[in-house]
PDB file of C-alpha atoms in Angstrom:
ATOM      1  CA  MET X   1     131.364 115.105 101.233  1.00 39.00           C
ATOM      2  CA  ASN X   2     130.460 117.970 104.156  1.00 46.00           C
ATOM      3  CA  ALA X   3     126.652 118.104 104.844  1.00 48.00           C
ATOM      4  CA  THR X   4     124.620 121.284 103.411  1.00 62.00           C
ATOM      5  CA  ALA X   5     121.917 121.494 106.057  1.00 63.00           C
ATOM      6  CA  ALA X   6     117.983 121.679 105.884  1.00 64.00           C
ATOM      7  CA  THR X   7     116.659 124.299 105.304  1.00 70.00           C
ATOM      8  CA  ALA X   8     112.927 125.198 106.044  1.00 71.00           C
ATOM      9  CA  ASP X   9     112.422 126.640 102.253  1.00 79.00           C
ATOM     10  CA  MET X  10     114.374 123.191 100.477  1.00 87.00           C
ATOM     11  CA  LEU X  11     111.760 120.977 102.519  1.00 88.00           C
ATOM     12  CA  GLY X  12     110.559 119.422  99.547  1.00 87.00           C
ATOM     13  CA  ARG X  13     111.196 121.573  96.961  1.00 94.00           C
ATOM     14  CA  ARG X  14     111.114 118.919  93.674  1.00 97.00           C
ATOM     15  CA  VAL X  15     114.216 119.492  91.511  1.00 98.00           C
ATOM     16  CA  LEU X  16     115.338 117.694  88.916  1.00 98.00           C
ATOM     17  CA  VAL X  17     119.477 117.167  88.412  1.00 98.00           C
ATOM     18  CA  THR X  18     120.145 116.088  84.931  1.00 98.00           C
ATOM     19  CA  GLY X  19     124.016 114.080  84.235  1.00 96.00           C
ATOM     20  CA  GLY X  20     123.176 113.873  88.325  1.00 96.00           C
ATOM     21  CA  ALA X  21     124.114 110.287  88.330  1.00 96.00           C
ATOM     22  CA  ARG X  22     128.407 111.220  88.777  1.00 95.00           C
ATOM     23  CA  GLY X  23     130.253 113.904  89.026  1.00 95.00           C
ATOM     24  CA  LEU X  24     129.832 117.170  89.988  1.00 97.00           C
ATOM     25  CA  GLY X  25     125.866 116.295  88.577  1.00 97.00           C
ATOM     26  CA  ALA X  26     126.005 113.299  91.233  1.00 97.00           C
ATOM     27  CA  ALA X  27     127.402 116.105  93.844  1.00 97.00           C
ATOM     28  CA  PHE X  28     124.157 118.596  93.217  1.00 98.00           C
ATOM     29  CA  ALA X  29     121.289 115.159  93.794  1.00 98.00           C
ATOM     30  CA  THR X  30     123.658 114.978  97.159  1.00 97.00           C
ATOM     31  CA  ALA X  31     123.832 118.596  98.537  1.00 97.00           C
ATOM     32  CA  LEU X  32     119.699 119.632  97.434  1.00 97.00           C
ATOM     33  CA  VAL X  33     119.214 115.444  99.618  1.00 96.00           C
ATOM     34  CA  GLN X  34     121.056 116.903 102.038  1.00 95.00           C
ATOM     35  CA  ALA X  35     118.792 120.324 102.368  1.00 95.00           C
ATOM     36  CA  GLY X  36     115.919 119.209 102.594  1.00 95.00           C
ATOM     37  CA  ALA X  37     115.008 118.566  98.552  1.00 96.00           C
ATOM     38  CA  ARG X  38     113.226 115.680  96.766  1.00 97.00           C
ATOM     39  CA  VAL X  39     115.039 115.085  93.622  1.00 98.00           C
ATOM     40  CA  VAL X  40     115.063 113.674  90.006  1.00 98.00           C
ATOM     41  CA  ILE X  41     117.946 112.815  88.204  1.00 98.00           C
ATOM     42  CA  THR X  42     118.619 111.587  84.627  1.00 98.00           C
ATOM     43  CA  ASP X  43     121.554 110.795  82.995  1.00 97.00           C
ATOM     44  CA  ILE X  44     122.171 107.812  79.814  1.00 96.00           C
ATOM     45  CA  LEU X  45     124.257 105.785  82.400  1.00 96.00           C
ATOM     46  CA  ASP X  46     121.984 103.941  84.428  1.00 97.00           C
ATOM     47  CA  ALA X  47     123.782 101.795  86.724  1.00 97.00           C
ATOM     48  CA  ALA X  48     125.901 104.447  88.069  1.00 97.00           C
ATOM     49  CA  GLY X  49     122.088 106.289  88.297  1.00 97.00           C
ATOM     50  CA  ARG X  50     120.522 103.897  90.089  1.00 97.00           C
ATOM     51  CA  ALA X  51     122.817 103.120  92.519  1.00 97.00           C
ATOM     52  CA  LEU X  52     123.532 107.435  93.676  1.00 97.00           C
ATOM     53  CA  ALA X  53     119.266 107.188  93.624  1.00 97.00           C
ATOM     54  CA  GLN X  54     119.263 103.971  95.476  1.00 97.00           C
ATOM     55  CA  GLN X  55     122.489 105.504  98.408  1.00 97.00           C
ATOM     56  CA  LEU X  56     120.462 109.019  98.573  1.00 97.00           C
ATOM     57  CA  GLY X  57     117.633 107.136  99.870  1.00 95.00           C
ATOM     58  CA  PRO X  58     113.750 107.624  98.911  1.00 93.00           C
ATOM     59  CA  MET X  59     113.534 111.285  98.121  1.00 90.00           C
ATOM     60  CA  VAL X  60     115.453 110.527  95.659  1.00 96.00           C
ATOM     61  CA  HIS X  61     114.027 108.385  91.413  1.00 97.00           C
ATOM     62  CA  TYR X  62     116.188 108.074  89.317  1.00 98.00           C
ATOM     63  CA  LEU X  63     115.318 108.184  85.410  1.00 97.00           C
ATOM     64  CA  SER X  64     117.652 106.860  82.505  1.00 97.00           C
ATOM     65  CA  MET X  65     117.401 110.231  80.057  1.00 95.00           C
ATOM     66  CA  ASP X  66     118.752 111.112  76.612  1.00 92.00           C
ATOM     67  CA  MET X  67     119.621 114.652  76.356  1.00 90.00           C
ATOM     68  CA  ALA X  68     119.561 114.563  72.572  1.00 87.00           C
ATOM     69  CA  LYS X  69     116.621 113.200  71.532  1.00 91.00           C
ATOM     70  CA  PRO X  70     113.465 115.721  72.035  1.00 94.00           C
ATOM     71  CA  GLU X  71     110.150 112.956  72.847  1.00 95.00           C
ATOM     72  CA  ALA X  72     112.578 112.182  75.286  1.00 94.00           C
ATOM     73  CA  VAL X  73     113.345 114.990  77.153  1.00 96.00           C
ATOM     74  CA  HIS X  74     109.725 115.794  77.265  1.00 97.00           C
ATOM     75  CA  GLN X  75     108.161 112.565  78.552  1.00 96.00           C
ATOM     76  CA  GLY X  76     111.003 112.907  80.752  1.00 97.00           C
ATOM     77  CA  VAL X  77     109.607 116.021  82.576  1.00 98.00           C
ATOM     78  CA  ASP X  78     106.242 115.365  82.576  1.00 97.00           C
ATOM     79  CA  GLN X  79     107.142 111.984  84.267  1.00 97.00           C
ATOM     80  CA  ALA X  80     109.284 113.682  86.727  1.00 97.00           C
ATOM     81  CA  ALA X  81     107.323 115.531  87.235  1.00 97.00           C
ATOM     82  CA  GLN X  82     104.117 113.719  88.007  1.00 96.00           C
ATOM     83  CA  TRP X  83     106.408 111.984  90.433  1.00 95.00           C
ATOM     84  CA  LEU X  84     107.587 114.282  92.455  1.00 96.00           C
ATOM     85  CA  GLY X  85     104.424 115.824  92.219  1.00 96.00           C
ATOM     86  CA  GLY X  86     105.685 119.524  89.806  1.00 97.00           C
ATOM     87  CA  LEU X  87     108.712 120.986  89.879  1.00 98.00           C
ATOM     88  CA  ASP X  88     110.396 123.463  91.586  1.00 96.00           C
ATOM     89  CA  GLY X  89     113.807 123.126  90.212  1.00 98.00           C
ATOM     90  CA  LEU X  90     116.334 122.111  87.483  1.00 98.00           C
ATOM     91  CA  VAL X  91     119.538 121.955  87.091  1.00 98.00           C
ATOM     92  CA  ASN X  92     120.813 122.141  83.854  1.00 98.00           C
ATOM     93  CA  ASN X  93     124.162 120.129  84.378  1.00 97.00           C
ATOM     94  CA  ALA X  94     123.493 117.079  81.974  1.00 96.00           C
ATOM     95  CA  ALA X  95     126.592 117.950  78.612  1.00 94.00           C
ATOM     96  CA  ILE X  96     129.652 115.841  76.589  1.00 92.00           C
ATOM     97  CA  THR X  97     132.916 117.132  76.259  1.00 85.00           C
ATOM     98  CA  ASN X  98     133.793 115.286  72.468  1.00 72.00           C
ATOM     99  CA  SER X  99     135.659 117.414  70.707  1.00 60.00           C
ATOM    100  CA  GLY X 100     137.783 115.342  69.327  1.00 58.00           C
ATOM    101  CA  GLY X 101     140.762 117.215  70.451  1.00 60.00           C
ATOM    102  CA  LYS X 102     140.046 118.665  67.300  1.00 71.00           C
ATOM    103  CA  ASP X 103     140.646 122.765  66.684  1.00 81.00           C
ATOM    104  CA  MET X 104     138.454 124.422  64.023  1.00 84.00           C
ATOM    105  CA  GLN X 105     139.566 123.212  61.360  1.00 87.00           C
ATOM    106  CA  ASP X 106     139.778 120.602  62.214  1.00 86.00           C
ATOM    107  CA  ILE X 107     136.527 119.515  64.248  1.00 88.00           C
ATOM    108  CA  ALA X 108     134.436 116.663  62.721  1.00 89.00           C
ATOM    109  CA  ILE X 109     130.598 118.338  61.701  1.00 90.00           C
ATOM    110  CA  ASP X 110     128.924 115.403  63.348  1.00 91.00           C
ATOM    111  CA  THR X 111     130.817 115.751  66.440  1.00 90.00           C
ATOM    112  CA  TRP X 112     130.145 119.308  66.551  1.00 92.00           C
ATOM    113  CA  ASP X 113     126.669 119.053  66.069  1.00 93.00           C
ATOM    114  CA  GLN X 114     126.211 116.049  68.665  1.00 93.00           C
ATOM    115  CA  VAL X 115     127.949 119.056  71.160  1.00 93.00           C
ATOM    116  CA  MET X 116     125.744 121.203  70.855  1.00 95.00           C
ATOM    117  CA  ALA X 117     122.356 118.538  70.186  1.00 95.00           C
ATOM    118  CA  VAL X 118     123.171 117.861  74.137  1.00 94.00           C
ATOM    119  CA  ASN X 119     124.994 120.163  75.660  1.00 96.00           C
ATOM    120  CA  VAL X 120     122.570 123.368  74.082  1.00 97.00           C
ATOM    121  CA  ARG X 121     119.721 122.096  73.005  1.00 97.00           C
ATOM    122  CA  GLY X 122     119.429 119.745  75.708  1.00 97.00           C
ATOM    123  CA  ALA X 123     118.844 122.036  78.544  1.00 98.00           C
ATOM    124  CA  MET X 124     116.629 124.809  75.726  1.00 98.00           C
ATOM    125  CA  LEU X 125     114.108 121.706  75.798  1.00 98.00           C
ATOM    126  CA  MET X 126     114.734 120.362  79.154  1.00 98.00           C
ATOM    127  CA  SER X 127     114.051 123.640  79.984  1.00 98.00           C
ATOM    128  CA  LYS X 128     111.215 124.453  77.886  1.00 98.00           C
ATOM    129  CA  TYR X 129     109.050 122.032  79.422  1.00 98.00           C
ATOM    130  CA  VAL X 130     110.299 122.595  83.073  1.00 98.00           C
ATOM    131  CA  ILE X 131     108.502 126.515  82.880  1.00 98.00           C
ATOM    132  CA  PRO X 132     104.775 125.413  82.652  1.00 98.00           C
ATOM    133  CA  HIS X 133     105.702 123.392  85.488  1.00 98.00           C
ATOM    134  CA  MET X 134     107.302 125.989  87.594  1.00 98.00           C
ATOM    135  CA  ILE X 135     104.728 128.335  86.454  1.00 98.00           C
ATOM    136  CA  ALA X 136     102.138 126.902  87.557  1.00 97.00           C
ATOM    137  CA  GLY X 137     103.528 126.142  90.774  1.00 96.00           C
ATOM    138  CA  GLY X 138     103.704 129.619  91.652  1.00 97.00           C
ATOM    139  CA  GLY X 139     107.549 129.822  90.204  1.00 97.00           C
ATOM    140  CA  GLY X 140     111.248 127.813  90.555  1.00 98.00           C
ATOM    141  CA  SER X 141     114.952 127.930  90.030  1.00 98.00           C
ATOM    142  CA  ILE X 142     116.243 126.568  86.760  1.00 98.00           C
ATOM    143  CA  ILE X 143     120.391 126.649  87.331  1.00 98.00           C
ATOM    144  CA  HIS X 144     122.848 125.925  84.305  1.00 98.00           C
ATOM    145  CA  SER X 145     125.947 124.374  84.040  1.00 97.00           C
ATOM    146  CA  ALA X 146     128.144 126.426  82.587  1.00 97.00           C
ATOM    147  CA  SER X 147     132.423 126.753  82.044  1.00 95.00           C
ATOM    148  CA  GLY X 148     135.242 128.445  82.115  1.00 93.00           C
ATOM    149  CA  PHE X 149     135.772 127.793  78.451  1.00 90.00           C
ATOM    150  CA  GLY X 150     132.453 129.119  77.660  1.00 93.00           C
ATOM    151  CA  VAL X 151     134.299 132.922  78.769  1.00 91.00           C
ATOM    152  CA  GLN X 152     137.777 131.976  77.043  1.00 89.00           C
ATOM    153  CA  GLY X 153     139.574 130.704  74.456  1.00 87.00           C
ATOM    154  CA  GLU X 154     141.432 126.993  74.436  1.00 84.00           C
ATOM    155  CA  ALA X 155     143.695 125.231  71.426  1.00 83.00           C
ATOM    156  CA  THR X 156     141.062 122.059  70.978  1.00 83.00           C
ATOM    157  CA  LEU X 157     137.734 122.182  72.937  1.00 87.00           C
ATOM    158  CA  THR X 158     135.925 124.406  70.020  1.00 91.00           C
ATOM    159  CA  ALA X 159     132.340 123.015  70.007  1.00 92.00           C
ATOM    160  CA  TYR X 160     132.000 122.378  73.871  1.00 93.00           C
ATOM    161  CA  GLY X 161     133.415 125.820  74.438  1.00 93.00           C
ATOM    162  CA  ALA X 162     131.194 127.109  71.770  1.00 94.00           C
ATOM    163  CA  SER X 163     128.712 125.419  73.693  1.00 96.00           C
ATOM    164  CA  LYS X 164     128.893 126.698  77.238  1.00 97.00           C
ATOM    165  CA  ALA X 165     128.877 130.479  75.228  1.00 97.00           C
ATOM    166  CA  ALA X 166     125.869 129.465  73.976  1.00 97.00           C
ATOM    167  CA  LEU X 167     124.528 128.477  77.660  1.00 97.00           C
ATOM    168  CA  ILE X 168     125.165 131.444  79.462  1.00 97.00           C
ATOM    169  CA  GLN X 169     123.062 133.883  77.121  1.00 98.00           C
ATOM    170  CA  LEU X 170     119.848 130.922  77.066  1.00 98.00           C
ATOM    171  CA  ASN X 171     120.258 131.791  80.414  1.00 98.00           C
ATOM    172  CA  ARG X 172     119.533 135.057  80.224  1.00 98.00           C
ATOM    173  CA  MET X 173     116.598 134.575  77.779  1.00 98.00           C
ATOM    174  CA  ILE X 174     114.875 132.201  79.832  1.00 98.00           C
ATOM    175  CA  ALA X 175     115.477 135.256  82.918  1.00 98.00           C
ATOM    176  CA  THR X 176     114.141 138.155  80.789  1.00 98.00           C
ATOM    177  CA  GLN X 177     111.007 135.953  79.451  1.00 98.00           C
ATOM    178  CA  TYR X 178     109.972 134.724  82.854  1.00 98.00           C
ATOM    179  CA  GLY X 179     110.964 136.714  85.869  1.00 98.00           C
ATOM    180  CA  LYS X 180     107.722 137.954  86.412  1.00 98.00           C
ATOM    181  CA  GLN X 181     105.909 135.132  86.875  1.00 98.00           C
ATOM    182  CA  ASN X 182     108.961 133.641  89.848  1.00 98.00           C
ATOM    183  CA  VAL X 183     110.772 132.025  87.250  1.00 98.00           C
ATOM    184  CA  ARG X 184     114.747 132.038  87.560  1.00 98.00           C
ATOM    185  CA  SER X 185     117.582 131.788  86.328  1.00 98.00           C
ATOM    186  CA  ASN X 186     121.326 131.216  86.634  1.00 98.00           C
ATOM    187  CA  CYS X 187     124.286 129.789  85.505  1.00 98.00           C
ATOM    188  CA  MET X 188     127.909 128.874  87.381  1.00 98.00           C
ATOM    189  CA  VAL X 189     131.086 129.515  85.498  1.00 97.00           C
ATOM    190  CA  ILE X 190     133.067 126.495  86.236  1.00 97.00           C
ATOM    191  CA  GLY X 191     136.161 127.009  86.070  1.00 95.00           C
ATOM    192  CA  PHE X 192     138.587 122.833  87.062  1.00 94.00           C
ATOM    193  CA  VAL X 193     136.502 120.692  89.337  1.00 95.00           C
ATOM    194  CA  LEU X 194     138.302 117.999  91.262  1.00 94.00           C
ATOM    195  CA  THR X 195     135.698 115.580  90.681  1.00 92.00           C
ATOM    196  CA  PRO X 196     136.797 111.469  90.316  1.00 91.00           C
ATOM    197  CA  LEU X 197     137.532 111.768  86.802  1.00 88.00           C
ATOM    198  CA  ALA X 198     138.936 114.475  86.722  1.00 91.00           C
ATOM    199  CA  VAL X 199     141.649 113.025  89.790  1.00 92.00           C
ATOM    200  CA  GLU X 200     141.707 109.639  87.722  1.00 90.00           C
ATOM    201  CA  SER X 201     143.250 111.893  84.419  1.00 88.00           C
ATOM    202  CA  THR X 202     144.430 114.605  85.350  1.00 92.00           C
ATOM    203  CA  PRO X 203     148.394 114.424  86.210  1.00 92.00           C
ATOM    204  CA  ASP X 204     149.483 116.032  89.107  1.00 93.00           C
ATOM    205  CA  VAL X 205     151.421 118.359  87.734  1.00 95.00           C
ATOM    206  CA  VAL X 206     148.892 119.576  85.700  1.00 93.00           C
ATOM    207  CA  LYS X 207     147.614 119.761  88.664  1.00 92.00           C
ATOM    208  CA  ASP X 208     149.827 121.856  90.002  1.00 94.00           C
ATOM    209  CA  ILE X 209     150.198 124.215  87.103  1.00 94.00           C
ATOM    210  CA  LEU X 210     146.154 124.783  87.294  1.00 94.00           C
ATOM    211  CA  LEU X 211     146.667 125.806  91.288  1.00 95.00           C
ATOM    212  CA  SER X 212     149.120 128.115  90.248  1.00 95.00           C
ATOM    213  CA  HIS X 213     146.544 130.052  88.333  1.00 95.00           C
ATOM    214  CA  HIS X 214     144.372 129.827  91.172  1.00 95.00           C
ATOM    215  CA  LEU X 215     143.715 132.568  93.403  1.00 96.00           C
ATOM    216  CA  THR X 216     142.996 130.233  96.219  1.00 96.00           C
ATOM    217  CA  PRO X 217     145.340 127.997  98.026  1.00 96.00           C
ATOM    218  CA  GLU X 218     143.633 124.306  96.770  1.00 96.00           C
ATOM    219  CA  LEU X 219     142.060 123.394  93.607  1.00 95.00           C
ATOM    220  CA  GLY X 220     137.816 123.294  93.471  1.00 93.00           C
ATOM    221  CA  GLN X 221     135.827 120.358  94.565  1.00 96.00           C
ATOM    222  CA  PRO X 222     132.754 119.006  93.788  1.00 96.00           C
ATOM    223  CA  GLU X 223     130.864 119.977  97.110  1.00 97.00           C
ATOM    224  CA  ASP X 224     132.077 123.457  96.517  1.00 97.00           C
ATOM    225  CA  ILE X 225     129.811 123.574  93.554  1.00 97.00           C
ATOM    226  CA  ALA X 226     127.008 122.230  94.747  1.00 97.00           C
ATOM    227  CA  ASN X 227     126.609 124.818  98.054  1.00 97.00           C
ATOM    228  CA  LEU X 228     126.126 126.711  95.309  1.00 97.00           C
ATOM    229  CA  VAL X 229     123.490 125.084  93.348  1.00 98.00           C
ATOM    230  CA  ALA X 230     121.803 124.353  96.361  1.00 97.00           C
ATOM    231  CA  PHE X 231     121.803 128.007  97.682  1.00 97.00           C
ATOM    232  CA  LEU X 232     120.311 129.188  94.202  1.00 97.00           C
ATOM    233  CA  ALA X 233     117.980 126.354  94.503  1.00 97.00           C
ATOM    234  CA  SER X 234     116.666 128.120  97.816  1.00 96.00           C
ATOM    235  CA  ASP X 235     114.718 131.167  98.327  1.00 95.00           C
ATOM    236  CA  GLU X 236     117.467 132.450  99.969  1.00 95.00           C
ATOM    237  CA  SER X 237     119.023 133.587  96.265  1.00 96.00           C
ATOM    238  CA  LYS X 238     115.671 135.225  95.209  1.00 96.00           C
ATOM    239  CA  PHE X 239     116.781 138.411  94.031  1.00 98.00           C
ATOM    240  CA  ILE X 240     119.434 136.464  91.426  1.00 98.00           C
ATOM    241  CA  THR X 241     118.553 135.707  88.418  1.00 98.00           C
ATOM    242  CA  GLY X 242     119.655 135.954  85.331  1.00 98.00           C
ATOM    243  CA  ALA X 243     123.348 135.840  86.301  1.00 98.00           C
ATOM    244  CA  ALA X 244     126.396 134.180  85.235  1.00 98.00           C
ATOM    245  CA  ILE X 245     128.722 133.284  88.278  1.00 98.00           C
ATOM    246  CA  PRO X 246     132.441 132.223  88.243  1.00 97.00           C
ATOM    247  CA  ILE X 247     132.910 129.667  90.346  1.00 97.00           C
ATOM    248  CA  ASP X 248     136.717 129.111  89.717  1.00 95.00           C
ATOM    249  CA  GLY X 249     138.420 130.123  92.519  1.00 95.00           C
ATOM    250  CA  GLY X 250     139.494 133.417  90.766  1.00 95.00           C
ATOM    251  CA  VAL X 251     142.043 131.623  87.822  1.00 91.00           C
TER     252      VAL X 251
END
């Protein structure tokens, strides 16, 4: 991963990253630490989360959290704020796909509810409980991981796509309601990225097809998205809020 240079305004910045144990979340946490932030990673993948926190060093804590449980989210946010002495940033990255490969007629209601509970309600709960800490500290930046599936149709990812569309609108509501209190909210509309899971599970022929639909000569890497996270968490992006930013190679 490319190093993200530390900047003066990010030194000591206090950021909570959900779904941070692996994949894009791990890349986000790494980039934030490299930029000078102190980070709390949350996830349900405890072994991976603890290992990453240990790897990233003393500026990082790991906190086990089930995003589908409101009380666990509330307690976890307060614990993170206590560890860090406040919260300046939140990266709402935790999500599940779990569409079961079903279209609208076949999707199970329980599957729909589970995806919405984690991807939308979880992000709402995190924001709800983090915002008071941000206001108390003079402001902050909330960054949401949405998806191209939230703005386009797809044959099977019914619940996931709908949840990401809801997240894009939740982002606008937060930005509108708390902008004057110096709380910004922005959303990344992320395309296909070569996370370790994607590299392992996507056949090369499919990668070639995907690349042919990109305007860039290469597919996205986790650090490409992480660089945007570090930027949005910093004061360099202080005039950007309420945005849904495509980061997808022009697919």
